[in-house]
PDB file of C-alpha atoms and ligand atoms in Angstrom:
ATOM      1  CA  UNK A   1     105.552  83.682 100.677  1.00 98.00           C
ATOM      2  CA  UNK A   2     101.562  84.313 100.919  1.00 98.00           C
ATOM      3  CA  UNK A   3     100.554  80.907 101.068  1.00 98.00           C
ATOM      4  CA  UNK A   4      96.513  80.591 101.879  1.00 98.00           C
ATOM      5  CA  UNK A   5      96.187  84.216 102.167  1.00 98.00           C
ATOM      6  CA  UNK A   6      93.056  86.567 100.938  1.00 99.00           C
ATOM      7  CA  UNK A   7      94.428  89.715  99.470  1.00 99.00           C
ATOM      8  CA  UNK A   8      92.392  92.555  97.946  1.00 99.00           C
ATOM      9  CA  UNK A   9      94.082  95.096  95.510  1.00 99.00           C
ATOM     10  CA  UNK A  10      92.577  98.393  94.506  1.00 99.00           C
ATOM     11  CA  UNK A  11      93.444  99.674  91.120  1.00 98.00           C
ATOM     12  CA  UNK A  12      94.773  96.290  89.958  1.00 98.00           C
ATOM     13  CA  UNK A  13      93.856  96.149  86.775  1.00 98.00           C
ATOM     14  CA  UNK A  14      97.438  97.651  85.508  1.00 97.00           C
ATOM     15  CA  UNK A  15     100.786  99.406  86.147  1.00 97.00           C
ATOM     16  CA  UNK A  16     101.553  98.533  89.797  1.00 98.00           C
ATOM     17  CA  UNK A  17      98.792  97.202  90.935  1.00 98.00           C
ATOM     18  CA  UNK A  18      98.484  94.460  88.092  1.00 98.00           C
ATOM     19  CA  UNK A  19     101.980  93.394  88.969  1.00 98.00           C
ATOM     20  CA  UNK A  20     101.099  93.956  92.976  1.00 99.00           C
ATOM     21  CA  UNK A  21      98.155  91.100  91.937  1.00 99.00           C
ATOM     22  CA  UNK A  22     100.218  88.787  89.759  1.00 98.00           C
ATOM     23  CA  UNK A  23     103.084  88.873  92.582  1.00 99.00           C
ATOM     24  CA  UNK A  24     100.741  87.985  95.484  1.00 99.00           C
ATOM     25  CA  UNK A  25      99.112  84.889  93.287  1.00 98.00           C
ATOM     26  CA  UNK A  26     102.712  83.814  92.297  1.00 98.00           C
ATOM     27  CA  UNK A  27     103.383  83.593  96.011  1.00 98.00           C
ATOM     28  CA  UNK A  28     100.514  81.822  96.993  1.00 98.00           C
ATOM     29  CA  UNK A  29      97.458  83.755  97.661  1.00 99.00           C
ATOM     30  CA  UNK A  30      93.967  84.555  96.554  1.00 99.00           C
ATOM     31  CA  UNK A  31      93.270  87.834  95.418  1.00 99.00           C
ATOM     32  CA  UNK A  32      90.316  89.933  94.596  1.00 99.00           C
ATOM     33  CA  UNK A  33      91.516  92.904  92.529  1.00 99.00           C
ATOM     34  CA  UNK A  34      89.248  96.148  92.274  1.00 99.00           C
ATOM     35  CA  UNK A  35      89.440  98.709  89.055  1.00 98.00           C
ATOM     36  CA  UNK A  36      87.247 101.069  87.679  1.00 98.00           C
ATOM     37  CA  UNK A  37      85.217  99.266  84.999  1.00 98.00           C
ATOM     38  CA  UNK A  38      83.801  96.085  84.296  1.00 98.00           C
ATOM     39  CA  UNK A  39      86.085  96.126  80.940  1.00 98.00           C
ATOM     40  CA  UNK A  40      89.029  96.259  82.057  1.00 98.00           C
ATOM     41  CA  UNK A  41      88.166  94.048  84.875  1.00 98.00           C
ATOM     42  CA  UNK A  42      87.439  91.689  82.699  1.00 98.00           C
ATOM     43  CA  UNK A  43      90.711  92.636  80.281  1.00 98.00           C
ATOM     44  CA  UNK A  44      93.347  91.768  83.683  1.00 98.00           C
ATOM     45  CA  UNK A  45      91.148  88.432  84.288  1.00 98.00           C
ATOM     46  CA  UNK A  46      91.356  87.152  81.267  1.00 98.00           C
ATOM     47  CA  UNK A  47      94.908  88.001  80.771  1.00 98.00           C
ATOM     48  CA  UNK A  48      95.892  86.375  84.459  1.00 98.00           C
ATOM     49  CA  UNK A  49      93.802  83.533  83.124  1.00 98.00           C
ATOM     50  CA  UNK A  50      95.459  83.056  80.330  1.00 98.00           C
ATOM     51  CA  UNK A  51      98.943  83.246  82.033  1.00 97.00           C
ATOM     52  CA  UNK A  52      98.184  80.598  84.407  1.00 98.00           C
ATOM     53  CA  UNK A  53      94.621  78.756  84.861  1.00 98.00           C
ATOM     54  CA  UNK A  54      95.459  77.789  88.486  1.00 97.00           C
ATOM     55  CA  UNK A  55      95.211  81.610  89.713  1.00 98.00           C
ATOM     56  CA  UNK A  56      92.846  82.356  92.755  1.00 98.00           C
ATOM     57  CA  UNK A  57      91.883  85.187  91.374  1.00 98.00           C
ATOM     58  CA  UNK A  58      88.235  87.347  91.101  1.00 98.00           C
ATOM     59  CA  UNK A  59      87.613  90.723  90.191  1.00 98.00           C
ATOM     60  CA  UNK A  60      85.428  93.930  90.963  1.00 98.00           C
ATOM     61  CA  UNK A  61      84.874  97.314  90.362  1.00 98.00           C
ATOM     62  CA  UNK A  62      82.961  99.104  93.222  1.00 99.00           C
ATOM     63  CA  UNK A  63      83.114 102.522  93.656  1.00 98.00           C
ATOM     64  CA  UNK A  64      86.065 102.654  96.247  1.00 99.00           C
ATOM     65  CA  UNK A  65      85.632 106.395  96.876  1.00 98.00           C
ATOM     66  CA  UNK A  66      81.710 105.348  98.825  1.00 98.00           C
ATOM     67  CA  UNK A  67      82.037 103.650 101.971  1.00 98.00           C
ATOM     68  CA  UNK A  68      78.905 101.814 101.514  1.00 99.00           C
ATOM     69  CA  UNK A  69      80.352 100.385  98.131  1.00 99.00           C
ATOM     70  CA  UNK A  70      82.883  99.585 100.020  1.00 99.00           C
ATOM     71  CA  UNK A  71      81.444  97.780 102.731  1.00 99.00           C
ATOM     72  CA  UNK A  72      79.159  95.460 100.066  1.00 99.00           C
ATOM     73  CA  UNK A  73      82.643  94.321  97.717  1.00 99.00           C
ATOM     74  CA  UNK A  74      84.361  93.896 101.387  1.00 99.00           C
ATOM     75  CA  UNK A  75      81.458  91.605 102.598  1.00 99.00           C
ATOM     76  CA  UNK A  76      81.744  89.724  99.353  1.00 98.00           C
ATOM     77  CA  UNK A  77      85.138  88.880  99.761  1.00 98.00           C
ATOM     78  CA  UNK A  78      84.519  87.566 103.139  1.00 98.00           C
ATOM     79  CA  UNK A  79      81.843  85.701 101.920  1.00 98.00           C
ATOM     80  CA  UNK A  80      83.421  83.698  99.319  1.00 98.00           C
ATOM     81  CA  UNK A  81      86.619  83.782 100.814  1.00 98.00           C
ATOM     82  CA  UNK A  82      86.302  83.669 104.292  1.00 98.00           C
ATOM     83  CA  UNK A  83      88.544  86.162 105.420  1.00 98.00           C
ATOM     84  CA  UNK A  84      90.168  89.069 104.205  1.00 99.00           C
ATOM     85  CA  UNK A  85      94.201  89.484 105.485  1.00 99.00           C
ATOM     86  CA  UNK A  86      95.974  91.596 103.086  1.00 99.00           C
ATOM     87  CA  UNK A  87      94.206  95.174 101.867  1.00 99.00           C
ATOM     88  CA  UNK A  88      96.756  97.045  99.309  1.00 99.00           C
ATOM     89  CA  UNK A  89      95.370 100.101  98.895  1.00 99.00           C
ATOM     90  CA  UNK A  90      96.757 101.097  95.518  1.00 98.00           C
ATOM     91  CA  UNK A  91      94.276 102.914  92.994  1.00 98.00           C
ATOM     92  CA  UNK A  92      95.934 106.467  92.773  1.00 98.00           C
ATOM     93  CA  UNK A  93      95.069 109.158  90.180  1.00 96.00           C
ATOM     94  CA  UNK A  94      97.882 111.705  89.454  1.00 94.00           C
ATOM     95  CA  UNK A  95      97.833 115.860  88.172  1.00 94.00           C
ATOM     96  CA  UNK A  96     100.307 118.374  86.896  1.00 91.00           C
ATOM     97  CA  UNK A  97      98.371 121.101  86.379  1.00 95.00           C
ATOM     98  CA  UNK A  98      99.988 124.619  87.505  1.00 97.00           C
ATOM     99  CA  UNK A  99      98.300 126.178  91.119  1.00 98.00           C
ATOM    100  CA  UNK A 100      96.547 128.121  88.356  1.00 98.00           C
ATOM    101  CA  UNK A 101      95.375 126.228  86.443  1.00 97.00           C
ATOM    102  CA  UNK A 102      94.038 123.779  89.046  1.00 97.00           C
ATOM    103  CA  UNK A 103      90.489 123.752  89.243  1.00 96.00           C
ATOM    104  CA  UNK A 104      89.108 122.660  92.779  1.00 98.00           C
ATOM    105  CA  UNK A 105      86.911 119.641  90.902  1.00 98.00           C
ATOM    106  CA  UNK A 106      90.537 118.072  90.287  1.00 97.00           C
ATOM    107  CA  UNK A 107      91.314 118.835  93.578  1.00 98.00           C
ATOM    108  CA  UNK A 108      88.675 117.320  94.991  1.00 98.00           C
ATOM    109  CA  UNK A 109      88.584 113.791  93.078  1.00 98.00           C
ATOM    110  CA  UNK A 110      92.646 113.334  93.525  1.00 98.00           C
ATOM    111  CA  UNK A 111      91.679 113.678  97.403  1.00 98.00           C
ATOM    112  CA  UNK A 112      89.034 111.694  97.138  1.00 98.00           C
ATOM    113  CA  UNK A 113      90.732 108.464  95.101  1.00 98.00           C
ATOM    114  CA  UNK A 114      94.277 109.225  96.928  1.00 98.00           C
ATOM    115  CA  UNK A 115      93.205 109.858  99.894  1.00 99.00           C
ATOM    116  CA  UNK A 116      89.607 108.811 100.832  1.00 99.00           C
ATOM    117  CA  UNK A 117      89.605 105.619  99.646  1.00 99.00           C
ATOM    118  CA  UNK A 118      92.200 104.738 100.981  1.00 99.00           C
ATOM    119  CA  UNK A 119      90.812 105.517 104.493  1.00 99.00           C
ATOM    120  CA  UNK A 120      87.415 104.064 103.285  1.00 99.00           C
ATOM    121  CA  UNK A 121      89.186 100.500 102.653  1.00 99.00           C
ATOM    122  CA  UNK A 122      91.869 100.375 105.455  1.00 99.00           C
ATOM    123  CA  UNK A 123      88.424 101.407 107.686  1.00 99.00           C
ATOM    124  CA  UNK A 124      86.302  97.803 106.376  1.00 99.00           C
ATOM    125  CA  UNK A 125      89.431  95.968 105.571  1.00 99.00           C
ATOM    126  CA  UNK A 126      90.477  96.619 109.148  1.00 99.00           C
ATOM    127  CA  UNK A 127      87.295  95.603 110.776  1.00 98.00           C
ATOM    128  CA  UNK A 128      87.878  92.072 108.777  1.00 98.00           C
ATOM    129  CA  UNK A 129      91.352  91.746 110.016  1.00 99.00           C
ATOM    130  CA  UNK A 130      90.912  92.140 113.689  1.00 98.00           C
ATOM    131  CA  UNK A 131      88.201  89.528 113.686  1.00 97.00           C
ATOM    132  CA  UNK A 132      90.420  87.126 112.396  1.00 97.00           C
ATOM    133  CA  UNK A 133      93.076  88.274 114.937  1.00 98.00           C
ATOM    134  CA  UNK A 134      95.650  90.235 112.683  1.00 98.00           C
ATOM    135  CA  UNK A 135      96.116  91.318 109.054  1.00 99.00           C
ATOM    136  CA  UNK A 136      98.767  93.335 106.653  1.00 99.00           C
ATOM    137  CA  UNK A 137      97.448  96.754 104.938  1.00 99.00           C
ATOM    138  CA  UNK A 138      99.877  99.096 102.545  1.00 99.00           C
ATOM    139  CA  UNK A 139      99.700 101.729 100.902  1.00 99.00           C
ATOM    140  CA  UNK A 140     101.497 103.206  97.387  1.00 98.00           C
ATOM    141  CA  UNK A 141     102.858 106.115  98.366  1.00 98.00           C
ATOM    142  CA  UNK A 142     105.549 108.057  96.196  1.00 98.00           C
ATOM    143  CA  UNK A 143     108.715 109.945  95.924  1.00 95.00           C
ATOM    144  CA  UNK A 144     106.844 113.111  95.961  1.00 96.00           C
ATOM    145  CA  UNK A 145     105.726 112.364  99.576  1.00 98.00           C
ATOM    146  CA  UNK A 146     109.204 113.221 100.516  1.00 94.00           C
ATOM    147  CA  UNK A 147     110.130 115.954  98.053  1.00 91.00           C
ATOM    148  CA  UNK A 148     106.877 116.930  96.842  1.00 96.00           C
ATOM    149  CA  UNK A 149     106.372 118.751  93.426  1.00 93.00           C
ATOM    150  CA  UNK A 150     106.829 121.565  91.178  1.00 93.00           C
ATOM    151  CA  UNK A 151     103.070 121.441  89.571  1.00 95.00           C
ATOM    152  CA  UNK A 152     100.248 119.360  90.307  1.00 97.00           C
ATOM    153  CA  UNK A 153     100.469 120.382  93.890  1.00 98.00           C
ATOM    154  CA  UNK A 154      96.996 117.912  94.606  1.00 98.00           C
ATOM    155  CA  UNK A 155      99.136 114.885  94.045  1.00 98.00           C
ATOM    156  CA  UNK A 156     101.765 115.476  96.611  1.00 98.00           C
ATOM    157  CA  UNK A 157      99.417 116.501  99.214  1.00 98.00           C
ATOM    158  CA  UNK A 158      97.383 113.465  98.946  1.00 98.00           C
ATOM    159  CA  UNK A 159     100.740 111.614  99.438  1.00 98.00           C
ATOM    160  CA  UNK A 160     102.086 112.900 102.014  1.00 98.00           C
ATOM    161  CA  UNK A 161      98.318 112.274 103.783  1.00 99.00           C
ATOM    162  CA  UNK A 162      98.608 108.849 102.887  1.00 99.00           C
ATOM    163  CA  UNK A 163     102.375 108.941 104.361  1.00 98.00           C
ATOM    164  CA  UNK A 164     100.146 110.193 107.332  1.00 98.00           C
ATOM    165  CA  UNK A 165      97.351 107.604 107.697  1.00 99.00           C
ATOM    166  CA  UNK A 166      99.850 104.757 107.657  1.00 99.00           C
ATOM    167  CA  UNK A 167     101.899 105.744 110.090  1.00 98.00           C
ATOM    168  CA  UNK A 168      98.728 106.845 112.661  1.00 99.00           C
ATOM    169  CA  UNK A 169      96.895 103.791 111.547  1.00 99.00           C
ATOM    170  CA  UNK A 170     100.380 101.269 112.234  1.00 99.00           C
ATOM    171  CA  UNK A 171     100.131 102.899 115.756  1.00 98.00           C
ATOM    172  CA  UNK A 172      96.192 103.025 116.306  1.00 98.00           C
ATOM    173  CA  UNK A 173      96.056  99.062 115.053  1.00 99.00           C
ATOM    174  CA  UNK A 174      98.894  97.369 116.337  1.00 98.00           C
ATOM    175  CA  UNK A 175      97.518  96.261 119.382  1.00 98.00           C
ATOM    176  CA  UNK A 176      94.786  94.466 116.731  1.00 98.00           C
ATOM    177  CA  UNK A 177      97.933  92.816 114.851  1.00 98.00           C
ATOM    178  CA  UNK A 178      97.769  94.652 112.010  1.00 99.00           C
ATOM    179  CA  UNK A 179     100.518  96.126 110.507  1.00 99.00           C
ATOM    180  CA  UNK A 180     100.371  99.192 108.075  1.00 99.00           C
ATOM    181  CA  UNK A 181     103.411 100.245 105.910  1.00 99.00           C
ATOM    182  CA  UNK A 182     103.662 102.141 102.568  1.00 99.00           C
ATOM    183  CA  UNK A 183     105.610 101.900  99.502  1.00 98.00           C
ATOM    184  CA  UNK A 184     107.132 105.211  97.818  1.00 98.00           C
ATOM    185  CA  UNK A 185     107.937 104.186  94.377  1.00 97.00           C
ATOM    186  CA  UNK A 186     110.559 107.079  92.748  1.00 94.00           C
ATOM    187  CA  UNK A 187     109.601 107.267  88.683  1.00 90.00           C
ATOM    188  CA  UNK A 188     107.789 103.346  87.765  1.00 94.00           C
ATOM    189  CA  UNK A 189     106.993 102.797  83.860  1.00 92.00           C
ATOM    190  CA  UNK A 190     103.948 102.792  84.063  1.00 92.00           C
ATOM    191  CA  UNK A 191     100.628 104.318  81.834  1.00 86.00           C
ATOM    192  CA  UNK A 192     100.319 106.954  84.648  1.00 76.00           C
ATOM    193  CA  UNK A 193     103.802 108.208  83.809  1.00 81.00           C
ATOM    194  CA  UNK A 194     103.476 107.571  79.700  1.00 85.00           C
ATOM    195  CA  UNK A 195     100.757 109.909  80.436  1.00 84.00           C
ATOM    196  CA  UNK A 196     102.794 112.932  81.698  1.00 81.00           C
ATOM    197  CA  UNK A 197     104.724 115.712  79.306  1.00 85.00           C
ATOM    198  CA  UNK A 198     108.242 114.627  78.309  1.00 85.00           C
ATOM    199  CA  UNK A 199     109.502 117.829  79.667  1.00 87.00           C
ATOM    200  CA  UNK A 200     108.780 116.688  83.364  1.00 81.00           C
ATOM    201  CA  UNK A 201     109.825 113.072  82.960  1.00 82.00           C
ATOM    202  CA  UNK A 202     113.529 113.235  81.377  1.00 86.00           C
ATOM    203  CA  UNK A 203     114.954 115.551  83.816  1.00 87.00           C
ATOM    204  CA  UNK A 204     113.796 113.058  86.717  1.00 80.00           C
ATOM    205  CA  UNK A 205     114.887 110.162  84.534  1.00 87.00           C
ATOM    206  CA  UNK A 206     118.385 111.949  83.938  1.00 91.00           C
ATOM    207  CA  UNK A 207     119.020 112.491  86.938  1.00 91.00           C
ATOM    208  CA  UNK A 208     118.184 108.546  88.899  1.00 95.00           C
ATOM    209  CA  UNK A 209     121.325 107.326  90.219  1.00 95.00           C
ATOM    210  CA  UNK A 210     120.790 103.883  89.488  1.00 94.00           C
ATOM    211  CA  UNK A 211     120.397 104.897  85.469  1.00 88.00           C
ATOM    212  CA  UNK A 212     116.402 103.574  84.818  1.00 90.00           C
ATOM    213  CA  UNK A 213     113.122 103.758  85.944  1.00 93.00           C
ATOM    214  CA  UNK A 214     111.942 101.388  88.098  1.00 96.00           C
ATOM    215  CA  UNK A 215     109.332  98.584  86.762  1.00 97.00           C
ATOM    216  CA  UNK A 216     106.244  97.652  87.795  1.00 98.00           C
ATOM    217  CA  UNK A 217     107.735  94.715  89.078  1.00 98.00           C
ATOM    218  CA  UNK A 218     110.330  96.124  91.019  1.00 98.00           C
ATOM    219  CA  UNK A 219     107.494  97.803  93.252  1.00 98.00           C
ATOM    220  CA  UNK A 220     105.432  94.274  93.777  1.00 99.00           C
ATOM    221  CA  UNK A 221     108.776  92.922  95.124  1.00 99.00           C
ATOM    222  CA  UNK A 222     108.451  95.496  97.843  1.00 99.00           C
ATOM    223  CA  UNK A 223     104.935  95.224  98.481  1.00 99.00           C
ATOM    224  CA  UNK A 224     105.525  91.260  98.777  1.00 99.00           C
ATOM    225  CA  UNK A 225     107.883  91.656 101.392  1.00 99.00           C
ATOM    226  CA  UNK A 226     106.180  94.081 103.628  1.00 99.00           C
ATOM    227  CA  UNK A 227     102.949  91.358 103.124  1.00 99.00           C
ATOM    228  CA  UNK A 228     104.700  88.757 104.325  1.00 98.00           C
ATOM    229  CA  UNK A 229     105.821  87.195 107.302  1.00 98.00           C
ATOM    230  CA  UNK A 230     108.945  87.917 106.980  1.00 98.00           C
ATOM    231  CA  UNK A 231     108.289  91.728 107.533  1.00 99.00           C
ATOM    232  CA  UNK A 232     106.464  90.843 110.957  1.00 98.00           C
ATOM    233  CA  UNK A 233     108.263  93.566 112.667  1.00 98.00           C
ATOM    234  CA  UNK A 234     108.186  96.426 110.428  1.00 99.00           C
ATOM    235  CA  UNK A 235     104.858  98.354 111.290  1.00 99.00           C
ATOM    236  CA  UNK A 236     104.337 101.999 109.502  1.00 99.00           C
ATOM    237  CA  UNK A 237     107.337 102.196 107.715  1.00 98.00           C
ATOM    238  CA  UNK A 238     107.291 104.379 104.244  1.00 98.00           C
ATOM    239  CA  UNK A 239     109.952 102.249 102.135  1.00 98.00           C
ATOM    240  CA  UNK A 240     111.202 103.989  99.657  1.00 98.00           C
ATOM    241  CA  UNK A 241     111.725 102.083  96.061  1.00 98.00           C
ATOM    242  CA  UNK A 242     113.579 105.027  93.745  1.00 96.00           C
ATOM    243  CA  UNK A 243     116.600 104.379  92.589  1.00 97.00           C
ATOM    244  CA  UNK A 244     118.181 106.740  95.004  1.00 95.00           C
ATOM    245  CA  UNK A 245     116.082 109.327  92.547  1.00 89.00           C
ATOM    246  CA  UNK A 246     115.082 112.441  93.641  1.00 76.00           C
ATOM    247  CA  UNK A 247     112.411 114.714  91.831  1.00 71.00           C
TER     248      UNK A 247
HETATM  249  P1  NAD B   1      98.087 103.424  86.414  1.00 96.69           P
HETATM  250  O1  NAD B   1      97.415 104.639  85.892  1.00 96.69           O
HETATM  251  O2  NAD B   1      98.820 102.522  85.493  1.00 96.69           O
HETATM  252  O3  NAD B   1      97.028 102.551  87.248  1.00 96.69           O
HETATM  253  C1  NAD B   1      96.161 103.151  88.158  1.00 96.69           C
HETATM  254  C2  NAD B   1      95.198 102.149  88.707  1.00 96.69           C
HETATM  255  O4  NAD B   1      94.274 102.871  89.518  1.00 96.69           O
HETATM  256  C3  NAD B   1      94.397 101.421  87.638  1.00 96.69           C
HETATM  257  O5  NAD B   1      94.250 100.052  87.979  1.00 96.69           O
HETATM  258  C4  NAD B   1      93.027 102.108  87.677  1.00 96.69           C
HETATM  259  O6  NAD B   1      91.950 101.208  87.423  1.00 96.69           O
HETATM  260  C5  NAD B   1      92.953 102.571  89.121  1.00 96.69           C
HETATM  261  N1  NAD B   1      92.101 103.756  89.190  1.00 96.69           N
HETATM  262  C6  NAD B   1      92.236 104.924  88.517  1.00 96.69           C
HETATM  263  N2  NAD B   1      91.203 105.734  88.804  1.00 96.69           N
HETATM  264  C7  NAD B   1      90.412 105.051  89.679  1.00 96.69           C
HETATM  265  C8  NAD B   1      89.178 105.350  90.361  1.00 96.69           C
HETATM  266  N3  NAD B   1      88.552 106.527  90.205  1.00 96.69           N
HETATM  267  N4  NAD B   1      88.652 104.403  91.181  1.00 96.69           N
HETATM  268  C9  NAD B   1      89.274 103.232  91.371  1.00 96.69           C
HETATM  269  N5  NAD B   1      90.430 102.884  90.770  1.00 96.69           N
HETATM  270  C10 NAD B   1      90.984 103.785  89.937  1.00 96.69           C
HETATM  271  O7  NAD B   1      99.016 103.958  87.559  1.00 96.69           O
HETATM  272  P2  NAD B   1     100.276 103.358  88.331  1.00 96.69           P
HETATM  273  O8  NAD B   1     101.448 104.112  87.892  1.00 96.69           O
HETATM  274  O9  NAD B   1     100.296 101.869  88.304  1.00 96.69           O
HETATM  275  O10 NAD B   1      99.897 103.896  89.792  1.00 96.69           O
HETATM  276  C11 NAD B   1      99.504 103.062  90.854  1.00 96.69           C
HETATM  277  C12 NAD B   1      99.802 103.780  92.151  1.00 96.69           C
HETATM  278  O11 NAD B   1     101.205 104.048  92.209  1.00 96.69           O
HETATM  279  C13 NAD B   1      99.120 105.120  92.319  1.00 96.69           C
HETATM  280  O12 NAD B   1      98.676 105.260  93.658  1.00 96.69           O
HETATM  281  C14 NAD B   1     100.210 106.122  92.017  1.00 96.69           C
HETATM  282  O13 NAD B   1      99.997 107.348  92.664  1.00 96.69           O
HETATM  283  C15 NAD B   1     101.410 105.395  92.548  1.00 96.69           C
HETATM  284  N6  NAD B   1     102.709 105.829  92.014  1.00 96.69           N
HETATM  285  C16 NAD B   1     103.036 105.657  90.719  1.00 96.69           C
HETATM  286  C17 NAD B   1     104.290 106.057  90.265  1.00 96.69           C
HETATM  287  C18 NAD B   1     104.735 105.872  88.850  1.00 96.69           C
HETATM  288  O14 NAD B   1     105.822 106.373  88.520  1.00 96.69           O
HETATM  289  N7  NAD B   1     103.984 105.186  88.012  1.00 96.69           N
HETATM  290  C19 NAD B   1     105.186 106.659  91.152  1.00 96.69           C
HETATM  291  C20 NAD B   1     104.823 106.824  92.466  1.00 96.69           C
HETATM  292  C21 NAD B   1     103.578 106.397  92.893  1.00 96.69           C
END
């Protein structure tokens, strides 16, 4: 479905994004995934590698939260690549401390990974894309955009601002031909949620209609189709993938 397209995806080195990345290649494109160290950088590569030796794939680990490491990983890709078409902006840090407890440090780097970066990258990415006369950026958004949450209340709010950016940025940039829709995953299996208190997971579990989480893989399914072609029409959309869960 992404045949001889360039695709960058932030925080690709697991959970969603890693499935986001192996998705996209499956389907025909090149993709340069970012994470946050050159070790686990190296850890997905080797592991896509492995999987299948045909994979256009390259990774990188700028600092996604600077603008100006942003711009240099950006021009990279364009340089050894030649365009840049599809920017999932993915990375995403989560909290659950109590209003409290919540220091404003915490509060400051969930808005700046959630929220910044994801304006920092749609920003370059963008400027790519409408020199090459169109181009597809999403966003992972989540169930708590809708509902928000009962602790943590720094992870919501970045959320619902990224809920916020894609639909201003699908109207600011469709006259460039770019299209900018989200995906709200409901509770994924992923390390981020492994890493939250049992307490705050079961109940949500418990109570999904459609009796699981969702997989990683369920999620890249989305993102695939809102990449593609196929989605040509759907511009700043927030798609919700949750099991008909609620939290
Ligand atoms: P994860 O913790 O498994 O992966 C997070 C990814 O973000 C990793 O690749 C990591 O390298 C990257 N990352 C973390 N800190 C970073 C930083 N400072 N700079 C750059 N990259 C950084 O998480 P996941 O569950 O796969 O989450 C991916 C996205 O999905 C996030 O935006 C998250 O908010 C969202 N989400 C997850 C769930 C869920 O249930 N897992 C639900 C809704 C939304």
């Amino acid at each position: 479905m992404l045949p001889g397209k360039v695709a960058i995806v932030t925080g690709g080195t697991r959970g969603i994004g890693f499935a986001v990345v192996k998705k996209f290649l499956d389907n025909g494109a090149t993709v340069v995934f970012f994470g946050t160290r050159e070790e686990t950088v190296q850890a997905a590569l080797t592991k896509l590698n492995h999987e299948n030796p045909n994979y256009q794939v390259m990774g990188m680990y700028p600092d996604i939260t600077n603008i100006a490491a942003v711009e240099r990983a950006f021009a990279d890709v364009k340089n050894r690549f030649g365009k840049i078409d599809i920017v999932v902006n993915n990375a995403g840090i989560s909290s659950s401390e109590s209003l409290y407890n919540y220091d404003e440090d915490n509060f400051d780097s969930i808005m700046d990974l959630n929220v910044k970066a994801v304006f920092n990258c749609s920003k370059v990415g963008a400027k790519y894309m409408k020199e090459n006369g169109g181009g597809v950026i999403l966003n992972t958004s989540s169930m708590v955009s809708i509902y928000g949450q009962a602790a943590g209340c720094g992870y919501p709010a970045s959320k619902f601002a990224v809920n916020g950016l894609t639909k201003s940025l699908a109207r600011e940039l469709g006259r460039d031909h770019i299209r900018v829709n989200a995906v709200a995953p409901g509770v994924i299996h992923t390390d981020m949620v492994d890493s939250l208190p049992e307490e705050m997971i079961k109940p949500i579990i418990s109570s999904i209609p459609i009796g699981r989480m969702g997989e990683p893989e369920d999620i890249a399914n989305a993102f695939l189709f809102l990449a593609s072609d196929m989605a040509s029409f759907i511009t700043g959309a927030i798609l919700s993938v949750d099991g008909a869960g609620m939290c």
